[in-house]
Coordinates of C-alpha atoms in Angstrom, one line a residue:
M1 CA 42.9 56.3 143.9
K2 CA 43.6 54.3 147.1
I3 CA 43.6 50.5 147.4
F4 CA 43.6 48.6 150.6
R5 CA 43.7 44.8 150.4
F6 CA 42.7 42.5 153.2
S7 CA 41.2 39.1 153.8
V8 CA 37.4 39.1 154.2
A9 CA 34.5 36.6 154.0
A10 CA 32.6 37.1 150.7
A11 CA 29.0 38.2 150.9
S12 CA 26.7 35.7 152.5
F13 CA 23.7 36.9 150.5
A14 CA 22.5 33.3 150.4
L15 CA 20.2 33.6 147.4
L16 CA 22.9 34.9 145.2
L17 CA 26.3 33.6 146.2
A18 CA 27.7 30.9 148.6
S19 CA 30.0 32.2 151.3
T20 CA 33.6 31.8 150.4
L21 CA 36.9 33.0 151.9
A22 CA 38.6 35.3 149.5
F23 CA 40.9 38.3 149.1
A24 CA 39.1 41.5 148.4
A25 CA 40.0 45.2 148.3
V26 CA 38.5 48.6 149.1
V27 CA 39.1 50.7 146.0
E28 CA 38.6 54.4 146.6
H29 CA 38.3 57.3 144.2
T30 CA 37.4 61.0 144.5
F31 CA 35.4 62.6 141.7
N32 CA 35.5 66.4 141.5
V33 CA 32.7 67.7 139.3
C34 CA 33.5 70.9 137.5
A35 CA 31.4 72.8 135.0
P36 CA 31.0 76.0 133.0
S37 CA 30.6 78.6 135.7
L38 CA 33.3 81.0 136.8
I39 CA 33.2 80.3 140.5
P40 CA 33.2 76.4 140.2
L41 CA 35.9 76.7 137.5
I42 CA 38.2 78.7 139.9
S43 CA 37.4 76.2 142.6
C44 CA 38.3 73.2 140.4
L45 CA 41.5 74.9 139.2
R46 CA 42.6 75.4 142.8
K47 CA 42.3 71.7 143.2
H48 CA 44.6 71.2 140.2
V49 CA 41.9 69.9 138.0
E50 CA 42.8 70.7 134.4
N51 CA 41.6 70.4 130.8
L52 CA 38.1 71.7 131.5
I53 CA 38.3 74.0 128.5
V54 CA 37.8 71.6 125.6
Q55 CA 38.2 72.4 121.8
R56 CA 36.2 70.3 119.4
L57 CA 35.0 70.9 115.8
C58 CA 36.6 74.4 115.8
H59 CA 34.7 75.4 119.0
K60 CA 36.1 76.0 122.4
H61 CA 34.1 75.9 125.6
V62 CA 34.0 74.6 129.1
I63 CA 32.3 71.3 129.8
T64 CA 31.0 69.6 132.9
A65 CA 33.6 66.9 133.6
I66 CA 35.0 64.6 136.3
N67 CA 38.5 65.5 137.4
G68 CA 38.9 67.6 134.3
R69 CA 38.8 64.6 131.9
L70 CA 36.7 63.5 129.0
P71 CA 35.9 60.6 129.3
G72 CA 36.2 60.6 133.0
P73 CA 38.5 58.3 135.0
T74 CA 38.5 54.5 134.3
I75 CA 37.6 52.6 137.5
E76 CA 39.2 49.1 137.8
V77 CA 38.1 46.6 140.5
R78 CA 37.9 42.9 141.0
D79 CA 34.9 40.7 141.7
G80 CA 34.4 40.9 145.5
D81 CA 36.0 44.4 146.0
T82 CA 34.2 47.3 147.7
L83 CA 34.1 50.5 145.7
V84 CA 34.1 53.9 147.4
V85 CA 33.7 57.0 145.4
H86 CA 33.5 60.5 147.0
V87 CA 31.7 62.9 144.7
L88 CA 32.3 66.6 145.3
N89 CA 30.0 68.8 143.3
K90 CA 31.6 72.0 142.2
S91 CA 29.4 72.6 139.2
P92 CA 26.3 74.8 139.1
Y93 CA 24.1 71.8 138.4
N94 CA 22.6 69.2 140.7
I95 CA 24.2 65.9 139.9
T96 CA 24.0 62.2 140.7
I97 CA 26.2 59.3 139.5
H98 CA 24.8 55.9 138.3
W99 CA 27.0 52.8 138.3
H100 CA 25.4 51.3 135.2
G101 CA 24.9 47.5 135.5
I102 CA 26.1 47.1 139.1
F103 CA 23.7 45.0 141.1
Q104 CA 23.9 47.2 144.3
L105 CA 23.1 44.2 146.5
L106 CA 21.6 45.8 149.7
S107 CA 23.2 49.1 148.6
A108 CA 20.4 50.7 146.6
W109 CA 21.2 54.0 148.2
S110 CA 24.2 54.2 145.9
D111 CA 22.5 53.3 142.6
G112 CA 22.2 57.0 141.6
P113 CA 19.2 57.9 139.5
E114 CA 18.0 61.3 140.4
Y115 CA 14.9 61.3 142.8
I116 CA 14.5 57.6 142.4
T117 CA 17.2 56.3 144.8
Q118 CA 18.6 59.6 145.9
C119 CA 18.1 63.3 145.8
P120 CA 20.8 65.1 143.8
I121 CA 24.0 66.5 145.1
P122 CA 23.8 70.3 145.0
Y123 CA 26.6 72.7 144.3
G124 CA 29.1 72.8 147.2
S125 CA 28.0 69.4 148.6
S126 CA 29.3 65.9 148.4
F127 CA 28.1 62.3 148.7
T128 CA 30.0 59.1 149.1
Y129 CA 28.9 56.1 147.1
K130 CA 29.9 52.8 148.6
F131 CA 29.0 49.3 147.4
N132 CA 30.3 45.8 147.0
I133 CA 31.0 44.2 143.6
T134 CA 29.4 40.8 144.0
G135 CA 29.3 38.1 141.3
Q136 CA 30.2 40.3 138.4
E137 CA 33.0 40.4 135.8
G138 CA 33.5 42.4 132.6
T139 CA 32.9 45.8 131.3
L140 CA 30.4 48.2 132.8
W141 CA 30.4 52.0 133.1
W142 CA 29.4 55.0 135.2
H143 CA 27.6 58.2 134.2
A144 CA 25.7 61.1 135.5
H145 CA 22.0 60.3 136.0
S146 CA 20.8 64.0 136.1
S147 CA 19.4 65.6 133.0
W148 CA 21.8 65.5 130.1
L149 CA 25.0 65.8 132.1
R150 CA 26.0 62.3 131.0
A151 CA 27.0 63.7 127.6
T152 CA 30.3 64.5 129.2
V153 CA 30.2 62.9 132.7
Y154 CA 30.9 59.3 132.0
G155 CA 33.7 56.7 132.2
A156 CA 34.5 53.0 132.1
L157 CA 34.1 50.6 135.1
I158 CA 36.1 47.4 134.5
I159 CA 35.6 44.4 136.8
R160 CA 38.3 41.8 136.6
P161 CA 38.1 38.2 138.0
R162 CA 39.1 37.6 141.6
L163 CA 42.8 37.0 142.2
G164 CA 43.5 33.4 141.2
N165 CA 40.7 33.3 138.7
S166 CA 41.0 33.9 134.9
Y167 CA 39.0 34.8 131.9
P168 CA 37.1 31.9 130.1
F169 CA 39.3 32.6 127.1
T170 CA 43.0 33.2 126.4
K171 CA 44.2 36.3 128.1
P172 CA 44.6 39.1 125.5
Y173 CA 47.9 40.9 125.0
Q174 CA 46.3 44.2 125.9
E175 CA 42.9 45.6 126.8
V176 CA 41.5 48.9 125.5
P177 CA 38.4 50.7 126.7
L178 CA 36.5 52.4 123.8
L179 CA 33.7 54.7 124.9
L180 CA 31.4 55.9 122.1
G181 CA 29.9 59.3 122.8
E182 CA 28.2 62.4 121.3
W183 CA 29.3 66.0 121.1
W184 CA 27.3 69.3 120.9
N185 CA 28.8 72.6 120.0
M186 CA 26.9 74.2 122.9
N187 CA 26.2 73.5 126.6
V188 CA 24.2 70.2 126.6
M189 CA 22.1 71.5 129.5
D190 CA 20.9 74.3 127.2
V191 CA 20.1 71.8 124.5
E192 CA 17.9 69.9 126.9
S193 CA 16.2 73.0 128.5
Q194 CA 15.5 74.6 125.1
A195 CA 13.7 71.4 123.9
Q196 CA 11.8 70.9 127.1
A197 CA 10.6 74.5 127.2
I198 CA 8.5 73.8 124.0
G199 CA 8.1 70.1 124.2
A200 CA 10.1 69.4 121.0
T201 CA 12.9 67.0 120.0
P202 CA 16.3 68.3 121.0
K203 CA 18.9 69.6 118.6
E204 CA 20.8 66.7 117.1
S205 CA 24.5 66.3 118.1
N206 CA 27.2 67.8 116.0
A207 CA 29.5 64.7 116.1
Y208 CA 30.1 61.3 117.5
T209 CA 33.2 60.5 119.4
I210 CA 35.6 57.6 120.3
N211 CA 37.1 58.2 123.8
G212 CA 36.1 61.9 123.5
L213 CA 37.6 62.5 120.1
P214 CA 35.5 62.9 116.9
G215 CA 38.1 61.9 114.3
D216 CA 39.3 63.4 111.1
L217 CA 36.1 63.5 109.2
Y218 CA 34.9 66.4 111.2
P219 CA 36.1 70.1 110.9
C220 CA 39.3 71.0 112.8
S221 CA 39.6 67.4 114.0
K222 CA 42.6 65.9 112.3
N223 CA 44.5 66.0 115.5
H224 CA 41.5 64.9 117.5
T225 CA 41.6 61.3 116.4
Y226 CA 41.9 58.4 118.9
K227 CA 44.6 55.9 118.0
V228 CA 45.1 52.3 119.2
K229 CA 48.7 51.0 118.7
V230 CA 49.1 47.3 118.1
K231 CA 51.8 44.7 117.3
Q232 CA 51.3 42.3 114.4
G233 CA 50.2 38.9 115.6
K234 CA 49.0 40.0 119.0
T235 CA 45.4 39.6 120.2
Y236 CA 43.6 42.6 121.8
M237 CA 40.4 43.0 123.8
L238 CA 38.3 46.1 123.0
R239 CA 35.9 47.0 125.8
I240 CA 33.3 48.9 123.8
I241 CA 30.8 51.1 125.7
N242 CA 28.0 53.1 124.1
A243 CA 27.9 56.3 126.2
A244 CA 26.0 58.2 123.5
L245 CA 22.8 59.9 124.6
N246 CA 20.6 59.1 121.7
E247 CA 22.1 56.8 119.1
Q248 CA 22.8 53.1 118.6
H249 CA 26.1 52.5 116.7
F250 CA 27.7 50.2 114.2
F251 CA 31.4 49.7 115.1
K252 CA 33.9 48.3 112.5
I253 CA 37.7 48.1 111.9
A254 CA 38.8 47.9 108.3
N255 CA 40.0 44.4 107.3
H256 CA 39.5 43.0 110.8
K257 CA 37.1 40.6 112.4
F258 CA 35.8 40.4 116.0
K259 CA 35.1 37.6 118.5
V260 CA 32.4 38.7 121.0
V261 CA 33.2 37.2 124.4
A262 CA 31.0 39.3 126.7
I263 CA 28.1 41.8 126.8
D264 CA 27.0 43.9 129.7
A265 CA 29.6 42.2 131.9
S266 CA 28.2 38.8 131.2
Y267 CA 30.3 36.2 129.3
T268 CA 29.0 34.9 126.0
K269 CA 29.6 31.9 123.8
P270 CA 32.3 33.2 121.4
Y271 CA 30.6 34.8 118.4
D272 CA 32.5 35.9 115.2
T273 CA 31.4 39.0 113.4
K274 CA 32.7 41.8 111.2
V275 CA 30.5 44.4 112.8
V276 CA 29.5 45.2 116.4
V277 CA 26.2 46.8 117.2
V278 CA 25.8 48.5 120.5
A279 CA 22.9 50.6 121.9
P280 CA 23.2 53.4 124.4
G281 CA 23.9 51.8 127.8
Q282 CA 25.2 48.6 126.4
T283 CA 28.8 47.2 126.5
V284 CA 30.4 44.6 124.2
D285 CA 33.8 43.0 124.9
V286 CA 35.5 41.7 121.7
L287 CA 38.8 40.1 120.8
F288 CA 40.5 41.0 117.6
K289 CA 43.8 39.8 116.3
A290 CA 46.2 42.2 114.6
N291 CA 46.7 39.7 111.7
Q292 CA 46.7 42.1 108.8
K293 CA 49.5 43.7 106.8
V294 CA 51.4 46.2 108.8
G295 CA 49.7 49.5 108.2
L296 CA 46.9 51.9 109.4
Y297 CA 43.3 50.9 109.6
Y298 CA 40.3 53.1 110.5
M299 CA 37.9 52.0 113.2
T300 CA 34.5 53.6 112.8
A301 CA 31.4 54.4 114.8
T302 CA 28.3 55.2 112.7
P303 CA 24.7 55.5 113.8
Y304 CA 22.1 52.8 113.6
H305 CA 19.0 54.9 113.3
T306 CA 15.5 53.6 112.9
L307 CA 13.4 56.7 112.5
N308 CA 12.8 58.8 109.4
G309 CA 13.7 62.4 110.0
I310 CA 16.6 64.6 110.8
F311 CA 19.5 63.1 112.7
N312 CA 23.3 63.2 112.8
N313 CA 24.3 60.8 110.1
S314 CA 28.0 61.2 110.4
T315 CA 31.0 58.9 111.3
A316 CA 33.5 59.0 114.2
R317 CA 36.9 57.6 113.2
G318 CA 39.8 56.3 115.2
I319 CA 42.9 54.6 113.8
V320 CA 44.5 51.2 114.6
V321 CA 48.2 51.8 114.1
Y322 CA 50.5 48.7 113.6
H323 CA 53.9 48.9 115.1
S324 CA 56.5 50.1 112.5
A325 CA 53.7 51.1 110.0
S326 CA 55.0 53.5 107.3
S327 CA 51.7 54.1 105.5
L328 CA 50.2 57.5 106.0
T329 CA 46.7 56.6 104.6
P330 CA 44.5 54.3 106.8
K331 CA 42.3 51.8 105.1
M332 CA 38.6 52.5 105.5
P333 CA 35.9 49.8 106.2
I334 CA 32.7 49.5 104.2
L335 CA 30.1 51.1 106.4
P336 CA 26.5 49.6 106.7
P337 CA 23.6 51.9 105.9
F338 CA 22.3 53.8 108.9
N339 CA 19.0 51.9 108.8
D340 CA 20.3 48.4 108.3
T341 CA 18.0 46.6 110.7
P342 CA 18.8 43.1 109.3
I343 CA 22.5 43.5 110.3
A344 CA 21.6 44.9 113.7
H345 CA 19.0 42.2 114.4
K346 CA 21.4 39.5 113.3
F347 CA 24.0 40.7 115.8
Y348 CA 21.6 41.2 118.7
T349 CA 19.9 37.8 118.3
N350 CA 22.9 35.6 117.5
I351 CA 24.7 36.1 120.8
K352 CA 24.2 33.3 123.4
G353 CA 25.2 33.2 127.0
L354 CA 28.2 31.1 128.2
A355 CA 26.3 28.6 130.3
S356 CA 29.6 27.0 131.4
G357 CA 31.3 30.3 132.3
P358 CA 31.9 32.2 135.5
H359 CA 28.8 33.7 137.2
W360 CA 26.4 31.9 134.9
V361 CA 22.8 32.1 136.3
P362 CA 20.4 29.5 134.9
V363 CA 17.0 30.8 133.7
P364 CA 14.5 30.7 136.6
C365 CA 11.7 28.4 135.5
N366 CA 8.7 29.2 137.7
V367 CA 7.3 32.6 136.9
D368 CA 5.4 34.5 139.6
E369 CA 4.6 37.8 137.8
H370 CA 3.7 38.1 134.1
M371 CA 3.8 41.6 132.6
F372 CA 3.0 42.9 129.2
I373 CA 4.5 46.4 128.8
T374 CA 3.9 48.6 125.7
F375 CA 6.0 51.7 125.2
G376 CA 6.7 54.4 122.8
V377 CA 6.3 58.1 122.0
N378 CA 3.2 60.0 122.9
L379 CA 1.8 63.5 123.1
D380 CA 1.0 65.9 125.9
H381 CA -1.1 69.1 125.8
C382 CA 0.7 72.3 125.3
N383 CA 1.0 74.4 128.5
L384 CA 2.5 77.5 127.0
K385 CA 0.8 80.8 127.8
G386 CA 0.5 84.0 125.8
P387 CA 0.4 84.7 122.1
N388 CA 3.1 82.2 121.2
N389 CA 1.4 79.3 122.8
T390 CA 2.3 76.6 120.2
C391 CA 4.6 73.8 121.4
G392 CA 7.1 71.9 119.2
G393 CA 5.3 68.6 118.9
P394 CA 2.8 67.5 116.2
N395 CA -0.1 69.9 115.8
G396 CA 1.3 72.3 118.4
S397 CA 1.4 69.7 121.2
R398 CA 4.2 68.6 123.4
L399 CA 6.1 65.4 122.9
S400 CA 5.8 62.8 125.6
A401 CA 6.4 59.0 126.1
S402 CA 4.9 56.2 128.2
M403 CA 4.9 52.6 129.3
N404 CA 1.4 50.9 129.4
N405 CA 0.0 54.4 128.7
E406 CA 1.4 55.8 131.9
S407 CA 3.9 58.7 131.4
F408 CA 6.4 58.5 134.2
V409 CA 7.0 61.7 136.2
I410 CA 10.3 61.9 138.2
P411 CA 9.1 63.0 141.7
E412 CA 11.1 66.2 142.0
G413 CA 10.0 68.5 144.8
R414 CA 8.1 65.9 146.9
G415 CA 10.6 65.9 149.8
F416 CA 11.9 62.4 149.4
S417 CA 13.5 60.2 146.8
M418 CA 11.3 57.2 145.9
L419 CA 13.7 54.9 147.7
E420 CA 13.6 56.8 151.0
A421 CA 9.8 57.0 150.7
F422 CA 9.7 53.3 150.4
F423 CA 12.1 52.8 153.3
R424 CA 10.3 55.2 155.6
N425 CA 6.8 54.3 154.4
V426 CA 6.0 57.9 153.3
N427 CA 2.9 58.4 151.2
G428 CA 2.5 61.0 148.4
V429 CA 5.7 60.3 146.5
Y430 CA 4.5 57.5 144.3
T431 CA 1.7 54.9 144.0
N432 CA 2.2 51.2 143.6
D433 CA -0.5 50.6 141.0
F434 CA 1.5 50.4 137.7
P435 CA -0.6 48.2 135.4
N436 CA 0.5 44.7 134.3
K437 CA -0.8 45.4 130.8
P438 CA -1.9 48.3 128.6
P439 CA -5.4 49.6 129.1
I440 CA -6.6 48.2 125.7
E441 CA -5.3 45.7 123.2
F442 CA -4.6 47.0 119.7
D443 CA -2.5 46.4 116.6
Y444 CA 0.6 47.8 118.4
T445 CA 3.1 48.1 115.6
N446 CA 0.8 49.0 112.7
P447 CA 1.7 52.6 111.6
A448 CA -2.0 53.1 110.7
I449 CA -2.8 53.4 114.4
N450 CA -1.6 57.0 114.1
N451 CA -5.0 57.8 112.6
L452 CA -7.1 55.3 114.6
L453 CA -6.1 55.7 118.3
G454 CA -5.8 59.4 118.9
S455 CA -6.9 59.0 122.6
L456 CA -3.9 56.7 123.3
A457 CA -1.5 59.3 122.0
F458 CA -2.2 61.4 125.2
A459 CA -0.9 59.3 128.1
P460 CA -1.6 60.5 131.6
K461 CA 1.3 61.7 133.8
S462 CA 1.9 59.7 136.9
T463 CA 4.6 58.2 139.2
K464 CA 3.6 54.6 139.4
V465 CA 5.6 51.5 140.5
K466 CA 5.0 47.8 140.3
K467 CA 5.3 46.1 143.7
L468 CA 7.2 42.8 143.8
K469 CA 7.7 40.2 146.5
F470 CA 11.2 39.4 147.4
N471 CA 12.7 36.6 145.3
S472 CA 9.8 36.5 142.9
T473 CA 10.4 35.7 139.3
V474 CA 9.2 38.3 136.8
E475 CA 8.7 37.8 133.0
I476 CA 8.1 40.9 130.9
V477 CA 7.0 41.2 127.3
L478 CA 8.5 44.5 126.1
Q479 CA 6.3 45.6 123.2
N480 CA 7.2 48.5 120.9
T481 CA 4.3 50.6 119.6
A482 CA 3.8 52.8 116.5
I483 CA 1.4 55.4 118.1
L484 CA 3.6 58.2 116.8
A485 CA 6.7 56.5 115.5
V486 CA 8.3 53.1 115.0
E487 CA 11.6 53.0 116.8
S488 CA 14.2 50.7 118.5
H489 CA 14.3 51.6 122.2
P490 CA 17.2 50.5 124.5
I491 CA 15.5 49.5 127.8
H492 CA 17.7 49.5 130.9
L493 CA 16.8 47.8 134.2
H494 CA 18.5 49.0 137.3
G495 CA 19.6 46.6 140.0
F496 CA 19.3 43.4 138.1
N497 CA 20.5 41.5 135.0
F498 CA 17.9 39.7 133.0
H499 CA 17.7 36.8 130.6
V500 CA 16.7 37.6 127.1
L501 CA 14.4 34.7 126.2
A502 CA 13.4 35.8 122.6
Q503 CA 12.9 38.9 120.4
G504 CA 11.3 39.6 117.1
F505 CA 9.3 41.9 114.9
G506 CA 5.6 42.8 114.9
N507 CA 3.2 42.1 117.7
Y508 CA 4.1 39.5 120.3
N509 CA 2.1 36.3 120.0
S510 CA 2.4 34.0 123.0
T511 CA 1.1 31.0 121.1
K512 CA 3.9 30.9 118.5
D513 CA 6.6 33.1 120.1
E514 CA 6.9 31.1 123.4
Q515 CA 8.2 28.3 121.2
K516 CA 11.2 30.4 120.4
F517 CA 12.3 30.9 124.0
N518 CA 15.9 30.0 124.8
L519 CA 15.8 28.6 128.3
V520 CA 19.3 26.9 128.0
N521 CA 21.8 29.6 127.2
P522 CA 20.1 32.9 126.6
Q523 CA 22.1 36.1 126.6
I524 CA 22.2 38.0 129.9
R525 CA 22.0 41.8 129.8
N526 CA 21.1 44.9 131.8
T527 CA 20.1 46.8 128.7
I528 CA 18.2 45.5 125.6
A529 CA 17.6 47.2 122.3
V530 CA 14.0 46.1 121.7
P531 CA 13.7 45.6 117.9
V532 CA 12.2 48.4 115.8
G533 CA 8.5 47.7 115.5
G534 CA 9.0 44.6 117.6
W535 CA 9.2 43.0 121.0
A536 CA 11.5 41.2 123.4
V537 CA 10.8 38.9 126.3
I538 CA 13.0 39.2 129.5
R539 CA 13.0 37.3 132.8
F540 CA 14.6 38.2 136.1
Q541 CA 14.5 37.3 139.8
A542 CA 13.6 40.1 142.2
N543 CA 16.2 39.1 144.8
N544 CA 17.4 42.6 145.8
P545 CA 15.1 44.9 147.9
G546 CA 14.8 48.5 147.0
M547 CA 13.4 50.8 144.3
W548 CA 14.6 50.1 140.8
I549 CA 13.8 52.1 137.7
M550 CA 13.4 50.6 134.2
H551 CA 13.6 53.2 131.5
C552 CA 14.6 53.9 127.9
H553 CA 18.3 54.8 127.7
L554 CA 17.7 57.4 125.1
D555 CA 18.1 60.6 127.0
V556 CA 15.6 62.3 124.7
H557 CA 12.9 59.9 126.0
L558 CA 13.5 59.6 129.8
P559 CA 12.4 63.2 130.6
W560 CA 9.3 62.6 128.4
G561 CA 8.2 59.7 130.6
L562 CA 9.4 56.4 129.1
A563 CA 10.0 54.7 132.4
M564 CA 8.5 52.9 135.4
A565 CA 9.9 51.4 138.6
F566 CA 9.8 48.3 140.7
E567 CA 9.4 48.3 144.4
V568 CA 11.0 45.1 145.7
E569 CA 10.0 44.2 149.2
N570 CA 12.4 43.2 151.9
G571 CA 13.2 39.5 152.3
P572 CA 12.7 37.4 155.4
T573 CA 16.2 37.7 156.9
P574 CA 18.5 40.6 157.9
M575 CA 20.7 39.7 154.9
S576 CA 17.8 40.3 152.5
T577 CA 16.6 43.6 154.2
L578 CA 17.5 47.0 152.9
P579 CA 19.7 48.8 155.5
P580 CA 19.2 52.5 156.5
P581 CA 20.6 55.2 154.2
P582 CA 24.2 56.4 154.8
T583 CA 24.7 59.4 157.1
N584 CA 25.5 61.8 154.2
Y585 CA 22.6 60.8 152.1
P586 CA 21.5 63.9 150.1
K587 CA 18.3 65.6 151.3
C588 CA 15.6 66.9 148.9

């Protein structure tokens, strides 16, 4: 990592931040991507990249990793810094990197989702991501945005206040990033390809992990348990990131309580809780005080799962170790049931934004675009040929997913990313007719619709976007459906934060539910876990030109089509107009 510090004028993006004179830095990293293939492995080893061969759960195999690390390198910057990351792909897989939660103001070319804002980086090629950190503080993360590679290609992205500024709470004694992940005893790309070949659900993971380690409940894992060492009486900040592909998690530490102070790099009104709930894509910053008897205490990550059926109902464990502890047996917390929706809903809805804190953005009042977006799991017709022409979905069909009955197709093989097609005004990559509402109204969350609305189960495949005027305010009702299954979906919006005005169960009813809107201090997020069999209302201002995907952050659902995109037009000034792509922008 290289850091160069110099005096610059802060961004004059007038609609977001006033111009101020400040000290900023250029923070530079190099990411070497290595993976399970002999030639790339030799190439990576020649570059002194180690630890690519990983042993977990009695199995040893080579994983795709950044700089030979799992999780990958932690990136630390300050608000106002410029981050430059050179990605050298030495793996056999195409890859992109997404900087989850970064606004990418006028730098949409560096956002990362494959075929949306860039074409992937092929083997032997490189791409430099460069963007400014503007008006953000807290915990974010980075991950691969190509297929299932983010199972092992991920890491923390920590944004600290500008020099001279401080947290809106007492500075903790120490900060600890905790990345929750999943582990498969096989190549994750094979897991995905096998499922996609027959249109079935993928094989469930074999373990959950904390900072890449599963903990001592799993086979051969006693020595693969992450430990946090603490001193009695000191206060610590845990930066919790859910990097898992397909599961929300309950997180607890035996005998200890938490104070939530930020979510998704947005400060919150302090909220006391015994359990943290975090969905894939989300981050939660908590303070906890080491105020218990000197000893050992388990910290646990267990799934919050809302579907009936087969899933990995196991527990990842780490250990909080007090200084001078002599006990050899850690205390274990009482774990919530995997389907404890009341606990999850209480956590998700009790958090409020810190209206007096740094970077607070008031709720925009005048709404220009109202959207009602239904989403959920669907079916697709089986396309297998030959005698074994039965797919893995219900009644021999393929599993699919959709928003407003449009199943999103990532435009691979069309010659351009969607962003470049937007910039160059190229037709044939996508259309800008994504509907503002579903084709018909129905009892969205009633499981009986499985038998009543067979035609809606088969959503057409398309690549449609919603066109937005620069600086327009958009309000979206995100409505779960029960066409095939009732589930809680974490929905992530690229390029923007949004205010969460309200959320609840059943079908959204504007007459009564608008009365529940919090327009004073709602939580601000980039990823929301829409309640199982319920809805959420979000609002954001489209003040960043470019192409921005909104999708479910369960990796089982994105390839099925649970996504759409926003095309945000250029603004009236050069400082609100998307610049040309960088010179080394990947070609399709």
